[in-house]
PDB file of C-alpha atoms and ligand atoms in Angstrom:
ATOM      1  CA  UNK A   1      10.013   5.980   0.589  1.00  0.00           C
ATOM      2  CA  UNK A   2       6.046   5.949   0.211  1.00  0.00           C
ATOM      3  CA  UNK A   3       5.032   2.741  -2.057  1.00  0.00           C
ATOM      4  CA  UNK A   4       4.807   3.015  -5.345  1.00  0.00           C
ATOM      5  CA  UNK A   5       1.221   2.141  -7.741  1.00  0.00           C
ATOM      6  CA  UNK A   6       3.448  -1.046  -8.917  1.00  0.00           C
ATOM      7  CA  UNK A   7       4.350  -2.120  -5.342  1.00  0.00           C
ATOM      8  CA  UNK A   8       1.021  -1.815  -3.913  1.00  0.00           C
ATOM      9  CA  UNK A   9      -0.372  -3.602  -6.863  1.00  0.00           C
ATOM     10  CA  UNK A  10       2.421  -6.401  -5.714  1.00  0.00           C
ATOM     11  CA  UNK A  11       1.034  -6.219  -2.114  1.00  0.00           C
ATOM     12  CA  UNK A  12      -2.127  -6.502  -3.478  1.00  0.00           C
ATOM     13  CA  UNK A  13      -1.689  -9.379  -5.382  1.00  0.00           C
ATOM     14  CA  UNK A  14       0.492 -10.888  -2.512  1.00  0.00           C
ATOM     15  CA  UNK A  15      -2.302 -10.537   0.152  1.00  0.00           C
ATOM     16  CA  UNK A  16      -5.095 -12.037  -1.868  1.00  0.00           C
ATOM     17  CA  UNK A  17      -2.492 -15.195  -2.580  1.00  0.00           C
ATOM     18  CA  UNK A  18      -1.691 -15.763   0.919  1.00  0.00           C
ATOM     19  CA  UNK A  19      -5.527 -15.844   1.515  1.00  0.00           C
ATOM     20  CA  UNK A  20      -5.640 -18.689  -0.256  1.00  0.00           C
ATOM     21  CA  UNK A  21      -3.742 -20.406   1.548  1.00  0.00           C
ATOM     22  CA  UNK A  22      -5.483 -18.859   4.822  1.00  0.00           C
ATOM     23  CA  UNK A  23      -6.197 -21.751   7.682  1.00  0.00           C
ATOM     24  CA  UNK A  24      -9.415 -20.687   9.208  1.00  0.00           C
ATOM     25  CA  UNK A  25     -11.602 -23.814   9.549  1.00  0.00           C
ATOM     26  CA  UNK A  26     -13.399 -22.489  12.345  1.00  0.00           C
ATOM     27  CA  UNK A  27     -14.485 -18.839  11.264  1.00  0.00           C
ATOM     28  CA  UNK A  28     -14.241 -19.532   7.002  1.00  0.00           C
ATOM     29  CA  UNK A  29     -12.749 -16.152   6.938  1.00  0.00           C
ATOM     30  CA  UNK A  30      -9.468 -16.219   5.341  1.00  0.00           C
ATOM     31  CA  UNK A  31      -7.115 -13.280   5.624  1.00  0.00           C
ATOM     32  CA  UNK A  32      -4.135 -12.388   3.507  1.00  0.00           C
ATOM     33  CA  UNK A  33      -1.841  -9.422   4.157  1.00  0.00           C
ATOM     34  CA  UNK A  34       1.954  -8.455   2.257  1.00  0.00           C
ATOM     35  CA  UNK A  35       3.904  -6.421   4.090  1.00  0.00           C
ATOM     36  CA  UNK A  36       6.167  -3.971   2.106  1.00  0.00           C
ATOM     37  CA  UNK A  37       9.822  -3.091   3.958  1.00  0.00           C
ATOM     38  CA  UNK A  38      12.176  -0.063   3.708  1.00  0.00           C
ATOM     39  CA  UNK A  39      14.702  -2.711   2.390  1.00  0.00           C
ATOM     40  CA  UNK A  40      12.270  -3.697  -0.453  1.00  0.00           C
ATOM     41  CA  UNK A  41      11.168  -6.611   0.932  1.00  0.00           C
ATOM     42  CA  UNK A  42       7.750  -7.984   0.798  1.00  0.00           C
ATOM     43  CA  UNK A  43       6.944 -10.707   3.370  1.00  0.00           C
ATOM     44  CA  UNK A  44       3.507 -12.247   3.546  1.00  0.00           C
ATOM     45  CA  UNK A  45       1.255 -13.930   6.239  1.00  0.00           C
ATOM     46  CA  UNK A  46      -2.537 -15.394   6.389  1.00  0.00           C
ATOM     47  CA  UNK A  47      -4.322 -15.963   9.946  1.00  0.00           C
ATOM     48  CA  UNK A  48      -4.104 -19.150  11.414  1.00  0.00           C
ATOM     49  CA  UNK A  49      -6.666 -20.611  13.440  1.00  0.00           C
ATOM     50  CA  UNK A  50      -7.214 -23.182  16.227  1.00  0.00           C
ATOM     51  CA  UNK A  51      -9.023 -25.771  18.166  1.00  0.00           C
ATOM     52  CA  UNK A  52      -8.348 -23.545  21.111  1.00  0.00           C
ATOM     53  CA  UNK A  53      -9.639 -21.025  19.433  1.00  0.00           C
ATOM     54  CA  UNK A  54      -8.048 -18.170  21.918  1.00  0.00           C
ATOM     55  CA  UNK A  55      -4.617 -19.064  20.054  1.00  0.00           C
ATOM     56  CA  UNK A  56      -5.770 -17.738  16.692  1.00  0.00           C
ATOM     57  CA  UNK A  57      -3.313 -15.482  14.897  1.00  0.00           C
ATOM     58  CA  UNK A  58      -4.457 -12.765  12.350  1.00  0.00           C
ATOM     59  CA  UNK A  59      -2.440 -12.242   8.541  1.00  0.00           C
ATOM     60  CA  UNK A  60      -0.958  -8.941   9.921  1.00  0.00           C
ATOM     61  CA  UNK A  61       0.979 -10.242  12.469  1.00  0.00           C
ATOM     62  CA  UNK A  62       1.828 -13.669  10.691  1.00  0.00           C
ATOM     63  CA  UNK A  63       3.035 -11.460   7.864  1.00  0.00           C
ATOM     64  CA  UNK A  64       5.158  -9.381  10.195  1.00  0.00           C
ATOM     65  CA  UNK A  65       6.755 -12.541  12.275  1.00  0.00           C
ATOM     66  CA  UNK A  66       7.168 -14.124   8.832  1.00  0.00           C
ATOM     67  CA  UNK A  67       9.952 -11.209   8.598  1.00  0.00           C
ATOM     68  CA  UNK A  68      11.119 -10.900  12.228  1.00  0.00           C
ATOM     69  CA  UNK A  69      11.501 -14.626  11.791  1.00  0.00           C
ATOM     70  CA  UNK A  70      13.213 -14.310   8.043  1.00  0.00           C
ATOM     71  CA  UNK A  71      16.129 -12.026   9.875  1.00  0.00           C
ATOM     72  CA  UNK A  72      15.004  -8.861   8.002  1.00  0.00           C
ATOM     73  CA  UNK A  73      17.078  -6.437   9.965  1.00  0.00           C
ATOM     74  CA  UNK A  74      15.813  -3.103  11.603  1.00  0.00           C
ATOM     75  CA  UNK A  75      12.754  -3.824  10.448  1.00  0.00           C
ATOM     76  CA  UNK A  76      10.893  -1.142   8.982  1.00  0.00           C
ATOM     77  CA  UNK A  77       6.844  -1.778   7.495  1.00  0.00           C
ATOM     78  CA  UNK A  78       6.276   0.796   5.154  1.00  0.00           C
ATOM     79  CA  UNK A  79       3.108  -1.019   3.840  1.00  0.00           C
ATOM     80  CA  UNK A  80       0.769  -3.481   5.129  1.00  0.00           C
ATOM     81  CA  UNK A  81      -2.191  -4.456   2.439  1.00  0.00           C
ATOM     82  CA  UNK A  82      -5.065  -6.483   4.051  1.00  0.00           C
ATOM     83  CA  UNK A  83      -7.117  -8.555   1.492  1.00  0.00           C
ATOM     84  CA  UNK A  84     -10.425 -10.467   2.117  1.00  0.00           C
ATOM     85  CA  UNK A  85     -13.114 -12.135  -0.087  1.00  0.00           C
ATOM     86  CA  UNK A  86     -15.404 -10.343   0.974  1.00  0.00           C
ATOM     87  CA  UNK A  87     -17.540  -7.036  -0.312  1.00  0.00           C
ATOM     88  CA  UNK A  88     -16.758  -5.005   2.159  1.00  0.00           C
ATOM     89  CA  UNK A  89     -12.923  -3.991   2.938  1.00  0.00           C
ATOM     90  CA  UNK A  90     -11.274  -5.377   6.698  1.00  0.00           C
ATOM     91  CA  UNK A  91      -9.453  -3.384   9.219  1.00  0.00           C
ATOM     92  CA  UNK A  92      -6.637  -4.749  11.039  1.00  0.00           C
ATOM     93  CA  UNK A  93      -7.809  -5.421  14.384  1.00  0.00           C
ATOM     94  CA  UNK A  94      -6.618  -3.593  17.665  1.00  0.00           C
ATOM     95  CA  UNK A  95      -3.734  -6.074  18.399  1.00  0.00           C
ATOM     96  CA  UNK A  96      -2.569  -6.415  14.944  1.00  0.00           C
ATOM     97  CA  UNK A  97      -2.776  -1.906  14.693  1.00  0.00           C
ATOM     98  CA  UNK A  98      -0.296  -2.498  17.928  1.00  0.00           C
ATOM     99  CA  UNK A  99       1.926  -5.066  16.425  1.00  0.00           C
ATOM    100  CA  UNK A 100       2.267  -2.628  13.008  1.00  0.00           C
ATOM    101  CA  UNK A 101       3.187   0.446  14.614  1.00  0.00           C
ATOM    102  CA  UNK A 102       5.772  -1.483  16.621  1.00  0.00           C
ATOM    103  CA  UNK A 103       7.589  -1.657  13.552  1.00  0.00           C
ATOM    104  CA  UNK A 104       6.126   0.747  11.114  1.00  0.00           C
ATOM    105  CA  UNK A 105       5.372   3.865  13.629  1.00  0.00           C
ATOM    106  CA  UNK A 106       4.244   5.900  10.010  1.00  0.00           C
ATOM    107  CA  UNK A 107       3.102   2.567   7.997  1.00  0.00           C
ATOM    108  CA  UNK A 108       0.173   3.091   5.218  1.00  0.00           C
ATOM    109  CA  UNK A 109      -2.641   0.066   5.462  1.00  0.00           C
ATOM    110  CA  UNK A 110      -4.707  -0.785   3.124  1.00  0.00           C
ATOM    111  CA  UNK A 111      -7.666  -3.061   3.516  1.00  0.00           C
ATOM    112  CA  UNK A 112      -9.046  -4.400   0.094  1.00  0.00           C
ATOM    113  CA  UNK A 113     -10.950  -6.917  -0.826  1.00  0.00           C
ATOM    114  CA  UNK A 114     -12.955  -8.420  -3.674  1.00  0.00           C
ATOM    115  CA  UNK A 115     -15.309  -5.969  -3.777  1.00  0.00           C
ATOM    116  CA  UNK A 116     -14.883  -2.068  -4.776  1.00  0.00           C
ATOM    117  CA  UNK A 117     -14.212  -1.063  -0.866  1.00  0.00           C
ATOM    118  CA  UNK A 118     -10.876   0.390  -0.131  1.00  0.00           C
ATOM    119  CA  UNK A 119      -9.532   1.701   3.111  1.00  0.00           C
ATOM    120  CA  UNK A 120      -6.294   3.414   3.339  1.00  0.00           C
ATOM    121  CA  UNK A 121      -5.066   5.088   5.903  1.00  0.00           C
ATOM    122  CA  UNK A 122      -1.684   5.733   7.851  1.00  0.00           C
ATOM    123  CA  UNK A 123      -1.292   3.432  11.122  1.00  0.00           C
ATOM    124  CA  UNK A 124      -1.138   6.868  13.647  1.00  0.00           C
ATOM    125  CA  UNK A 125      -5.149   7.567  12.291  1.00  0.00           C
ATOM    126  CA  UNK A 126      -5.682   3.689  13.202  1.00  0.00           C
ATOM    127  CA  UNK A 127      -4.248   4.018  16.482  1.00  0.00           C
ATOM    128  CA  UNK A 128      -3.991   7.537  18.062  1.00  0.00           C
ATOM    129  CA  UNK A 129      -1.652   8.354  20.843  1.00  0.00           C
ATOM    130  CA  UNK A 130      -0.266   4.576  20.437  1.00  0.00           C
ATOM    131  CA  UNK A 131       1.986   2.930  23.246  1.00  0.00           C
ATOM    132  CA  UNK A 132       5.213   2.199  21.704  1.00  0.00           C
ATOM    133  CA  UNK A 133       8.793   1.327  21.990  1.00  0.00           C
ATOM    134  CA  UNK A 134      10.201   5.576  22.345  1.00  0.00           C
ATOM    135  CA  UNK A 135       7.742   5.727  25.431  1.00  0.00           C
ATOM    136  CA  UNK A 136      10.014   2.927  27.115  1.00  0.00           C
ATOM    137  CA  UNK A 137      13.205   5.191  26.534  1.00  0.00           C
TER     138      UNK A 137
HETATM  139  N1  THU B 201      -8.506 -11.811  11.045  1.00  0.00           N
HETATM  140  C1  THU B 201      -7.354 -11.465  10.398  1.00  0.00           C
HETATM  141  O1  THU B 201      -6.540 -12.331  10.045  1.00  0.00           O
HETATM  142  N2  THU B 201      -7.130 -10.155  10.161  1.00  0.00           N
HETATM  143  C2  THU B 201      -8.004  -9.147  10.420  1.00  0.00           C
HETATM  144  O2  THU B 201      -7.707  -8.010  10.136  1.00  0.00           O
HETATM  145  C3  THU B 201      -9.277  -9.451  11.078  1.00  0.00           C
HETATM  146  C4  THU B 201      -9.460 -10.842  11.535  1.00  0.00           C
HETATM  147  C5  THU B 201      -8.792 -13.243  11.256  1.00  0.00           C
HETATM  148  C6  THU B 201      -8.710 -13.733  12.661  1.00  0.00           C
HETATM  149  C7  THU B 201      -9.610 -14.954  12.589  1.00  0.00           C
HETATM  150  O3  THU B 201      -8.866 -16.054  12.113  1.00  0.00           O
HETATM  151  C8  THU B 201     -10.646 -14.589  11.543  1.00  0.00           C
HETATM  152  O4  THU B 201     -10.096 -13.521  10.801  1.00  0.00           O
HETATM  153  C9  THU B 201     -11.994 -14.178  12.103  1.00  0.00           C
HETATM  154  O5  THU B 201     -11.855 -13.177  13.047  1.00  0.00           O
END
């Protein structure tokens, strides 16, 4: 079932709390995302930087771990909301758009932010033609 107005308000709210609590000494740009399951579920996730600063994570994958790793079974994403500080709305980078359509192959995302911006857009417009886990049957 698509997300409801209430449950993307949830994400919404969600996302911008687990930016918060973003760690991102390094680039100050702290990242929330809320995922939304077919179960119901919503998981959350912020990026997580480091020293070695190769080994940074982004929200939208911590977010979808955070469920993998909660033992949400058959994991489906239905939603993932993005939220930033920031005036202009933020796109899930190119590993993250992999890691979403692993496990939501028709997932909405939506980028907001503080600002008015809003992107929203299925996962198969953010990655066309993507690689994943039917091609390996
Ligand atoms: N980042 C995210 O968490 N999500 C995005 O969609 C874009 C980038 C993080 C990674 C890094 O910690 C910081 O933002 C700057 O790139």
């Amino acid at each position: 079932m698509p997300p409801t107005t209430t449950q993307i308000k949830q994400l919404v709210s969600a996302a911008r709390k687990a930016a918060g609590i973003a760690y991102a000494p390094y680039s100050k740009f702290q990242v929330g995302s809320a995922i939304l399951t077919k179960s119901g579920n919503i998981y959350t996730g912020c990026n997580v930087e480091n020293a070695s600063y190769g080994l940074c994570i982004c929200a939208e994958r911590t977010a979808i771990f955070n469920a993998v790793a909660s033992g949400e079974k058959k994991l489906n994403v239905e939603c993932v909301v993005v939220y930033t500080s920031t005036e202009k709305a933020t796109a899930p980078c190119g590993a993250c758009r992999q890691v979403i359509f692993e496990f939501g192959p028709k997932a909405r995302v939506i980028s907001t932010c503080r600002g008015n911006e809003r992107i929203d857009r299925p996962i198969t417009e953010l990655l066309p033609d993507a690689f994943g886990p039917e091609d390996l049957l």
